[in-house]
Coordinates of C-alpha atoms and ligand atoms in Angstrom, one line a residue:
M1 CA -16.3 -54.7 -12.2
K2 CA -16.1 -52.5 -9.1
S3 CA -14.4 -55.0 -6.9
F4 CA -11.3 -57.2 -6.6
S5 CA -11.7 -60.8 -7.6
S6 CA -9.4 -62.5 -5.1
K7 CA -8.3 -62.2 -1.5
I8 CA -4.6 -62.4 -2.5
G9 CA -5.3 -59.6 -5.1
V10 CA -6.6 -57.3 -2.3
L11 CA -3.6 -58.1 -0.1
L12 CA -1.0 -57.5 -2.8
A13 CA -2.8 -54.3 -4.0
A14 CA -2.9 -53.0 -0.4
A15 CA 0.8 -54.0 0.2
G16 CA 1.6 -52.2 -3.1
S17 CA 0.0 -49.1 -1.8
A18 CA 1.8 -49.2 1.5
V19 CA 5.2 -50.3 0.3
G20 CA 6.5 -47.2 -1.5
L21 CA 9.0 -44.4 -1.4
G22 CA 8.3 -44.1 2.4
S23 CA 9.7 -47.6 3.1
I24 CA 12.5 -47.7 0.6
W25 CA 13.6 -44.1 0.4
K26 CA 12.7 -42.3 3.7
F27 CA 12.8 -45.1 6.3
P28 CA 16.4 -46.1 6.0
Y29 CA 17.9 -42.7 6.4
I30 CA 15.6 -41.5 9.1
A31 CA 16.1 -44.7 11.1
G32 CA 19.9 -44.3 10.6
E33 CA 19.9 -40.7 11.8
D34 CA 17.3 -41.0 14.6
G35 CA 18.7 -43.7 16.9
G36 CA 18.9 -46.8 14.7
G37 CA 17.4 -49.8 16.6
A38 CA 15.8 -47.4 19.1
F39 CA 13.9 -45.7 16.2
I40 CA 12.9 -49.1 14.7
I41 CA 11.5 -50.2 18.1
L42 CA 9.5 -47.0 18.3
Y43 CA 8.3 -47.3 14.8
I44 CA 7.1 -50.9 15.4
I45 CA 5.3 -49.9 18.7
C46 CA 3.5 -47.0 16.9
T47 CA 2.6 -49.4 14.1
M48 CA 1.2 -52.0 16.5
L49 CA -0.6 -49.7 18.8
F50 CA -2.0 -47.1 16.4
G51 CA -1.3 -48.2 12.9
M52 CA -3.0 -51.6 13.2
P53 CA -6.3 -50.4 14.5
L54 CA -6.3 -47.5 12.1
V55 CA -5.6 -49.7 9.0
M56 CA -8.4 -52.1 10.1
N57 CA -10.7 -49.2 10.6
E58 CA -10.2 -47.7 7.2
F59 CA -10.6 -51.1 5.5
M60 CA -13.8 -51.6 7.5
I61 CA -15.2 -48.2 6.6
G62 CA -14.8 -49.1 2.9
K63 CA -15.9 -52.7 3.2
L64 CA -19.0 -52.1 5.4
S65 CA -20.2 -49.1 3.3
G66 CA -19.1 -50.5 -0.1
K67 CA -18.4 -46.9 -1.1
S68 CA -15.4 -44.8 -1.9
A69 CA -14.2 -42.0 0.4
Y70 CA -16.9 -39.8 -1.0
G71 CA -19.9 -41.9 0.0
A72 CA -18.6 -44.1 2.8
F73 CA -19.1 -41.5 5.6
R74 CA -22.6 -40.7 4.6
E75 CA -23.5 -44.3 4.2
L76 CA -22.3 -45.4 7.6
S77 CA -23.3 -42.4 9.7
G78 CA -26.6 -41.9 7.8
S79 CA -26.1 -38.1 7.6
N80 CA -24.3 -35.5 5.6
R81 CA -22.4 -34.2 8.6
W82 CA -19.1 -35.8 7.6
Q83 CA -19.0 -34.7 4.0
W84 CA -16.5 -31.9 4.8
F85 CA -14.2 -34.7 6.0
A86 CA -14.6 -36.6 2.8
W87 CA -13.5 -33.5 0.9
T88 CA -10.6 -33.0 3.2
I89 CA -9.4 -36.4 2.4
M90 CA -9.7 -35.7 -1.3
L91 CA -7.7 -32.5 -0.9
S92 CA -5.0 -34.4 1.2
V93 CA -4.5 -37.0 -1.4
T94 CA -4.3 -34.4 -4.2
I95 CA -1.6 -32.5 -2.4
L96 CA 0.2 -35.8 -1.6
M97 CA 0.4 -36.7 -5.3
S98 CA 1.6 -33.3 -6.2
F99 CA 5.1 -34.1 -4.9
Y100 CA 4.9 -38.0 -5.0
F101 CA 4.8 -38.0 -8.8
V102 CA 7.8 -35.7 -8.9
V103 CA 9.9 -38.2 -7.0
T104 CA 8.5 -41.1 -8.9
G105 CA 9.6 -39.3 -12.0
W106 CA 13.2 -39.1 -10.6
C107 CA 13.1 -42.9 -10.0
I108 CA 12.1 -43.5 -13.6
Y109 CA 14.7 -41.1 -14.9
Y110 CA 17.4 -42.8 -12.8
M111 CA 16.3 -46.3 -14.0
V112 CA 16.6 -45.2 -17.6
A113 CA 20.0 -43.5 -16.9
A114 CA 21.2 -46.7 -15.2
A115 CA 20.0 -48.9 -18.0
S116 CA 21.8 -46.8 -20.6
N117 CA 25.0 -47.0 -18.6
T118 CA 25.1 -43.3 -17.9
F119 CA 26.6 -43.7 -14.4
T120 CA 29.6 -45.9 -15.5
G121 CA 32.8 -44.2 -14.6
M122 CA 31.2 -41.2 -12.8
D123 CA 32.8 -40.3 -9.5
A124 CA 31.0 -38.6 -6.6
A125 CA 31.5 -35.1 -8.0
A126 CA 30.1 -36.1 -11.4
L127 CA 27.1 -37.8 -9.8
T128 CA 26.4 -34.8 -7.6
S129 CA 26.4 -32.6 -10.6
F130 CA 24.3 -35.0 -12.6
F131 CA 21.7 -34.9 -9.8
N132 CA 21.9 -31.1 -9.4
T133 CA 21.6 -30.6 -13.1
F134 CA 18.5 -32.8 -13.2
E135 CA 17.0 -31.1 -10.2
G136 CA 17.5 -27.7 -11.7
H137 CA 16.1 -28.8 -15.1
A138 CA 12.3 -28.1 -14.9
P139 CA 11.3 -29.3 -18.4
L140 CA 13.0 -32.7 -17.9
M141 CA 11.5 -33.2 -14.5
I142 CA 8.1 -32.2 -15.8
V143 CA 8.4 -34.8 -18.6
Y144 CA 9.3 -37.6 -16.1
A145 CA 6.5 -36.6 -13.7
I146 CA 4.1 -36.8 -16.6
I147 CA 5.5 -40.2 -17.6
A148 CA 4.8 -41.4 -14.0
I149 CA 1.2 -39.9 -14.2
V150 CA 0.5 -41.6 -17.6
L151 CA 1.8 -45.0 -16.4
T152 CA -0.4 -44.7 -13.3
A153 CA -3.4 -43.6 -15.3
S154 CA -3.0 -46.3 -17.9
V155 CA -3.4 -48.9 -15.1
L156 CA -6.5 -47.2 -13.7
W157 CA -8.0 -47.1 -17.2
F158 CA -9.0 -50.7 -16.7
D159 CA -11.5 -51.9 -14.1
V160 CA -9.9 -52.5 -10.7
N161 CA -9.8 -56.3 -11.0
K162 CA -8.1 -56.1 -14.4
G163 CA -5.8 -53.2 -13.9
I164 CA -4.7 -52.7 -10.3
E165 CA -5.3 -56.3 -9.2
R166 CA -3.6 -58.0 -12.1
L167 CA -0.6 -55.7 -12.0
S168 CA -0.1 -56.0 -8.3
K169 CA -0.1 -59.8 -8.6
I170 CA 2.8 -59.6 -11.0
L171 CA 4.8 -56.6 -9.6
M172 CA 4.6 -57.3 -5.9
P173 CA 6.2 -60.7 -5.9
M174 CA 8.9 -59.3 -8.3
L175 CA 9.5 -56.5 -5.9
F176 CA 10.0 -58.8 -2.9
L177 CA 12.3 -61.0 -4.9
M178 CA 14.4 -58.1 -6.0
L179 CA 14.6 -56.7 -2.5
I180 CA 15.7 -60.0 -1.0
L181 CA 18.3 -60.6 -3.7
L182 CA 19.7 -57.1 -3.3
A183 CA 19.7 -57.4 0.5
I184 CA 21.6 -60.7 0.5
H185 CA 24.1 -59.2 -2.0
M186 CA 24.7 -56.2 0.2
V187 CA 24.8 -57.9 3.6
F188 CA 27.6 -60.2 2.5
L189 CA 29.8 -57.4 1.3
D190 CA 33.1 -57.2 3.2
G191 CA 32.5 -54.6 5.8
G192 CA 28.8 -54.6 5.4
S193 CA 28.3 -55.5 9.0
V194 CA 29.3 -51.9 10.0
G195 CA 26.3 -50.7 8.1
L196 CA 24.0 -53.2 9.8
K197 CA 25.3 -52.0 13.2
F198 CA 24.6 -48.4 12.2
L199 CA 21.1 -49.3 11.3
F200 CA 20.2 -51.6 14.1
K201 CA 22.3 -50.5 17.1
P202 CA 19.8 -48.9 19.5
D203 CA 20.8 -45.4 20.7
F204 CA 18.1 -44.5 23.2
S205 CA 19.7 -41.1 23.8
K206 CA 18.4 -40.0 20.4
I207 CA 14.8 -40.5 21.4
T208 CA 13.2 -37.1 21.9
P209 CA 9.5 -36.1 21.5
K210 CA 10.4 -35.0 18.0
V211 CA 11.7 -38.4 17.2
I212 CA 8.5 -40.0 18.6
L213 CA 6.5 -37.7 16.3
E214 CA 8.7 -38.8 13.4
A215 CA 8.2 -42.5 14.2
M216 CA 4.4 -42.0 14.3
G217 CA 4.4 -39.9 11.1
M218 CA 6.6 -42.5 9.4
S219 CA 4.3 -45.3 10.6
F220 CA 1.1 -43.6 9.2
F221 CA 2.8 -42.6 5.9
T222 CA 4.2 -46.1 5.2
L223 CA 0.9 -47.7 6.1
S224 CA -1.0 -45.4 3.7
I225 CA -3.3 -44.2 6.5
G226 CA -5.4 -41.0 6.5
V227 CA -5.9 -40.2 2.8
G228 CA -8.7 -42.6 1.8
A229 CA -6.5 -45.2 0.0
L230 CA -7.4 -48.1 2.3
I231 CA -11.1 -47.0 2.5
T232 CA -11.2 -47.2 -1.3
Y233 CA -9.5 -50.6 -1.5
G234 CA -11.7 -51.8 1.4
S235 CA -14.7 -51.0 -0.7
Y236 CA -13.4 -53.4 -3.4
M237 CA -12.9 -56.3 -0.9
P238 CA -14.8 -59.5 -1.5
K239 CA -17.5 -60.0 1.2
D240 CA -15.7 -63.0 2.8
Q241 CA -12.3 -61.3 3.0
K242 CA -11.0 -61.1 6.6
V243 CA -10.0 -57.5 7.4
T244 CA -7.9 -58.5 10.4
L245 CA -5.8 -61.0 8.5
T246 CA -5.4 -58.7 5.5
S247 CA -4.3 -55.9 7.8
V248 CA -1.8 -58.0 9.8
L249 CA -0.2 -59.4 6.6
M250 CA -0.1 -56.0 4.9
I251 CA 1.6 -54.4 8.0
A252 CA 4.1 -57.3 8.3
M253 CA 5.1 -56.8 4.7
V254 CA 5.6 -53.1 5.2
I255 CA 7.9 -53.7 8.3
V256 CA 9.9 -56.4 6.5
V257 CA 10.4 -54.2 3.4
S258 CA 11.4 -51.2 5.4
L259 CA 14.0 -53.3 7.3
L260 CA 15.2 -54.9 4.0
A261 CA 15.6 -51.5 2.4
G262 CA 17.8 -50.4 5.4
M263 CA 19.8 -53.7 4.9
I264 CA 20.4 -52.8 1.3
V265 CA 21.4 -49.2 1.8
F266 CA 23.7 -49.1 4.8
P267 CA 25.9 -52.2 4.4
A268 CA 26.7 -50.9 0.9
V269 CA 27.4 -47.4 2.0
F270 CA 29.7 -48.5 4.8
A271 CA 31.4 -51.3 2.9
Y272 CA 32.8 -48.8 0.5
G273 CA 33.7 -46.1 3.0
F274 CA 30.9 -43.7 2.2
S275 CA 29.2 -41.6 4.9
P276 CA 25.5 -42.0 5.2
S277 CA 24.0 -38.7 3.9
E278 CA 20.5 -37.6 4.3
G279 CA 17.5 -37.3 2.0
P280 CA 17.5 -37.5 -1.7
E281 CA 21.3 -37.4 -1.8
L282 CA 21.5 -40.8 -0.3
T283 CA 19.5 -42.5 -2.9
F284 CA 20.3 -40.4 -6.0
V285 CA 24.0 -39.6 -5.4
T286 CA 25.6 -41.9 -2.8
L287 CA 24.0 -45.2 -4.0
P288 CA 24.8 -44.9 -7.7
D289 CA 28.3 -44.1 -6.6
V290 CA 28.4 -47.1 -4.3
F291 CA 27.0 -49.4 -7.0
Q292 CA 30.0 -48.4 -9.3
H293 CA 32.3 -50.3 -6.9
M294 CA 30.3 -53.5 -6.9
I295 CA 30.8 -56.6 -9.1
C296 CA 28.0 -55.9 -11.6
P297 CA 27.5 -52.1 -11.3
S298 CA 25.0 -51.6 -14.1
L299 CA 22.8 -54.6 -13.2
T300 CA 22.7 -53.6 -9.5
S301 CA 21.8 -50.0 -10.3
V302 CA 19.1 -50.9 -12.8
A303 CA 17.7 -53.5 -10.3
F304 CA 17.7 -51.0 -7.5
F305 CA 16.0 -48.2 -9.5
A306 CA 13.5 -50.6 -11.1
L307 CA 12.6 -51.6 -7.6
M308 CA 12.1 -48.0 -6.6
C309 CA 9.9 -47.5 -9.6
V310 CA 7.7 -50.5 -8.9
A311 CA 7.3 -49.5 -5.3
A312 CA 6.4 -45.9 -6.2
I313 CA 4.0 -46.7 -9.0
T314 CA 2.0 -49.3 -7.0
S315 CA 1.6 -46.5 -4.4
T316 CA 0.6 -43.7 -6.9
I317 CA -2.0 -46.1 -8.3
S318 CA -3.7 -46.3 -4.9
M319 CA -3.6 -42.6 -4.5
L320 CA -5.1 -41.7 -7.9
E321 CA -7.7 -44.4 -7.5
V322 CA -9.0 -42.6 -4.4
I323 CA -9.9 -39.6 -6.5
V324 CA -11.1 -41.5 -9.6
A325 CA -13.5 -43.4 -7.4
F326 CA -14.5 -40.2 -5.5
V327 CA -15.2 -38.3 -8.7
C328 CA -17.3 -41.2 -10.3
E329 CA -19.3 -41.5 -7.1
A330 CA -19.7 -37.7 -6.5
T331 CA -21.1 -37.1 -10.0
A332 CA -23.2 -40.3 -10.2
D333 CA -26.4 -38.6 -9.2
T334 CA -25.9 -35.4 -11.0
K335 CA -27.0 -34.4 -14.5
R336 CA -23.5 -35.1 -15.8
P337 CA -22.3 -38.4 -14.3
L338 CA -18.6 -39.1 -15.2
N339 CA -17.6 -42.6 -16.1
R340 CA -14.3 -44.2 -15.1
H341 CA -12.4 -43.2 -18.2
Q342 CA -13.5 -39.6 -18.1
S343 CA -12.7 -39.4 -14.5
V344 CA -9.2 -40.9 -15.0
I345 CA -8.5 -38.3 -17.7
I346 CA -9.7 -35.3 -15.7
V347 CA -7.9 -36.3 -12.5
S348 CA -4.7 -37.0 -14.4
L349 CA -4.7 -33.6 -16.1
I350 CA -5.2 -32.0 -12.7
Q351 CA -2.1 -33.9 -11.5
V352 CA -0.1 -32.7 -14.5
V353 CA -0.9 -29.1 -13.5
T354 CA -0.2 -29.5 -9.7
N355 CA 3.1 -31.4 -10.4
T356 CA 4.2 -28.8 -12.9
L357 CA 3.6 -26.0 -10.4
C358 CA 5.5 -28.0 -7.8
I359 CA 8.5 -28.4 -10.1
L360 CA 8.4 -24.8 -11.3
S361 CA 8.5 -23.7 -7.7
M362 CA 11.2 -26.1 -6.6
T363 CA 13.5 -25.2 -9.4
G364 CA 13.0 -21.5 -8.7
C365 CA 11.6 -20.9 -12.3
V366 CA 8.7 -19.1 -10.9
G367 CA 10.0 -17.2 -7.9
W368 CA 6.7 -16.3 -6.3
L369 CA 5.3 -19.8 -6.2
K370 CA 6.0 -20.3 -2.5
V371 CA 4.1 -21.0 0.7
M372 CA 5.5 -19.3 3.8
G373 CA 9.0 -19.1 2.4
S374 CA 9.2 -22.8 1.3
N375 CA 8.9 -24.0 -2.3
L376 CA 5.8 -26.0 -3.1
F377 CA 7.6 -29.4 -3.0
D378 CA 8.8 -29.0 0.6
A379 CA 5.6 -27.2 1.7
S380 CA 3.3 -29.9 0.3
N381 CA 5.6 -32.7 1.7
N382 CA 5.5 -31.2 5.2
L383 CA 1.8 -30.3 5.1
V384 CA 0.8 -33.8 4.2
T385 CA 3.1 -35.7 6.7
D386 CA 2.7 -33.3 9.6
V387 CA -0.9 -32.1 9.3
L388 CA -3.1 -33.7 6.7
I389 CA -2.3 -37.4 7.4
P390 CA -2.7 -36.9 11.2
I391 CA -6.0 -35.1 10.6
G392 CA -7.2 -38.0 8.3
A393 CA -6.2 -40.5 11.0
L394 CA -7.9 -38.5 13.8
G395 CA -11.1 -38.1 11.7
T396 CA -11.4 -41.7 10.8
S397 CA -10.9 -42.9 14.3
L398 CA -13.3 -40.4 15.8
F399 CA -15.8 -41.3 13.1
T400 CA -16.0 -45.0 13.8
G401 CA -15.4 -44.5 17.6
W402 CA -18.3 -42.0 18.1
F403 CA -20.5 -41.6 15.1
V404 CA -21.1 -44.9 13.4
P405 CA -24.2 -46.6 14.9
K406 CA -23.3 -49.8 16.7
A407 CA -25.6 -51.9 14.5
K408 CA -23.4 -51.2 11.5
Y409 CA -20.3 -53.0 12.8
Q410 CA -22.0 -55.6 15.0
G411 CA -20.3 -58.9 14.8
S412 CA -17.2 -57.5 13.2
R413 CA -13.9 -57.2 15.0
L414 CA -14.4 -53.5 15.3
G415 CA -17.1 -54.1 17.8
T416 CA -14.7 -55.4 20.4
F417 CA -13.9 -53.4 23.4
L418 CA -10.2 -53.0 22.8
Y419 CA -10.7 -51.7 19.3
M420 CA -13.3 -49.2 20.4
F421 CA -11.1 -48.0 23.2
V422 CA -8.2 -47.3 20.8
L423 CA -10.4 -45.6 18.2
R424 CA -12.4 -43.5 20.8
W425 CA -9.6 -42.5 23.1
L426 CA -6.1 -43.7 22.7
A427 CA -5.4 -42.8 19.0
P428 CA -7.2 -39.4 19.1
I429 CA -5.5 -38.4 22.3
A430 CA -2.0 -39.5 21.1
I431 CA -2.5 -37.7 17.7
I432 CA -3.6 -34.5 19.4
I433 CA -0.7 -34.5 21.9
I434 CA 1.8 -35.1 19.1
F435 CA 0.1 -32.4 17.0
L436 CA 0.3 -29.8 19.8
N437 CA 3.8 -30.7 20.4
S438 CA 4.8 -30.3 16.8
F439 CA 3.4 -26.8 16.8
N440 CA 5.3 -26.1 20.1
I441 CA 2.0 -25.6 22.0
L442 CA 2.9 -28.3 24.6
Ligands
LIG501 N1 2.6 -45.7 1.8 C1 3.2 -45.0 0.7 C2 4.7 -45.0 0.9 O1 5.2 -45.5 1.9 C3 2.7 -43.6 0.6 C4 1.2 -43.6 0.6 C5 0.5 -42.8 1.5 C6 0.5 -44.3 -0.4 C7 -0.9 -42.7 1.4 C8 -0.9 -44.2 -0.5 C9 -1.6 -43.4 0.4 O2 5.4 -44.5 0.1

């Protein structure tokens, strides 16, 4: 069946897509570094002002057309003029997955290591060297990225209501429960309040144009905007599903999870006298070290990394589904139509290749695999967050704002003046200004 069978299933699958490494891994340290409460306020403003209309818009494009990112633009505009944009989205999500599976592989590796008690007795130096050894070990990283790809593909093997929907209904409540338990555990640690202050104390002096850009980028990334995931899930919505309500609930979940993730990380870091480091180090070196000092170190580490795995896999599922649906639809009218199973296999194999290239480049195994001096991991990460997702967001808002005939969305919430104003003017202008600024043109 090419649709979800229940409203709650759609909501949990969409929340699964949105809640990922962005909320749990990136959000805490960026918020901590970039002004704490002030950054959080900015993030929430960007999410309400731009995120909300853009999420609704993508769901609507999918729901009204009933098509994946390949056919939706043609169906709604009645012409082929937007096909280049459909292909751009497909390229964006392919590049996004090329590094996302790598980090998902790290999470799986760390969960396995935690479960087999590897971290017990390791000090900071040992943990740093454990991480560096892993990060320099291309074959091991490739194996774990492939495990992540195979896990994702095995869910997509089933029809969406049996695979994605069923799994989201089990995993997402588990994820929320784990997050809440871990957050309670951390907040009540002696000295945990210093971490909460670090996270929430607003420091408005840190707010610069660059930080505004970062808040907007973070908002789009955590909401899964701009790469066709929400269009694809929108096309599986039951007819009577309310897009506005689904969007509001999905966004609320993302904000709550991001804040909970910060409440897990920082109280623990400060309670044990660590300093909040940036990036991968925080999650993969500092936290395992912090967990060693807690009452049940193994259980806490396993729970935390299991949570990261669940969050990451429910996101990779939505990314891979974009292309699986795209390929099925794009080949449907050709001499060689591909069915879902064939499409899953081909798309997964492509990801094995792109992730392997990414890993070979980041470990320095193949020296010439670089883009303008950066390894492929950093290059694709920056390209997706700074360029491709904003282009996706800009394109979808201009598309609905200017190119979809009114009759198509008559009667839906999109027809209201405020919505159209945001999609036609406010969002495009804001994205362009931020864009120009990030390339130092403004
Ligand atoms: N929202 C996911 C996260 O926060 C990332 C993502 C982006 C997922 C785009 C799907 C599509 O990690």
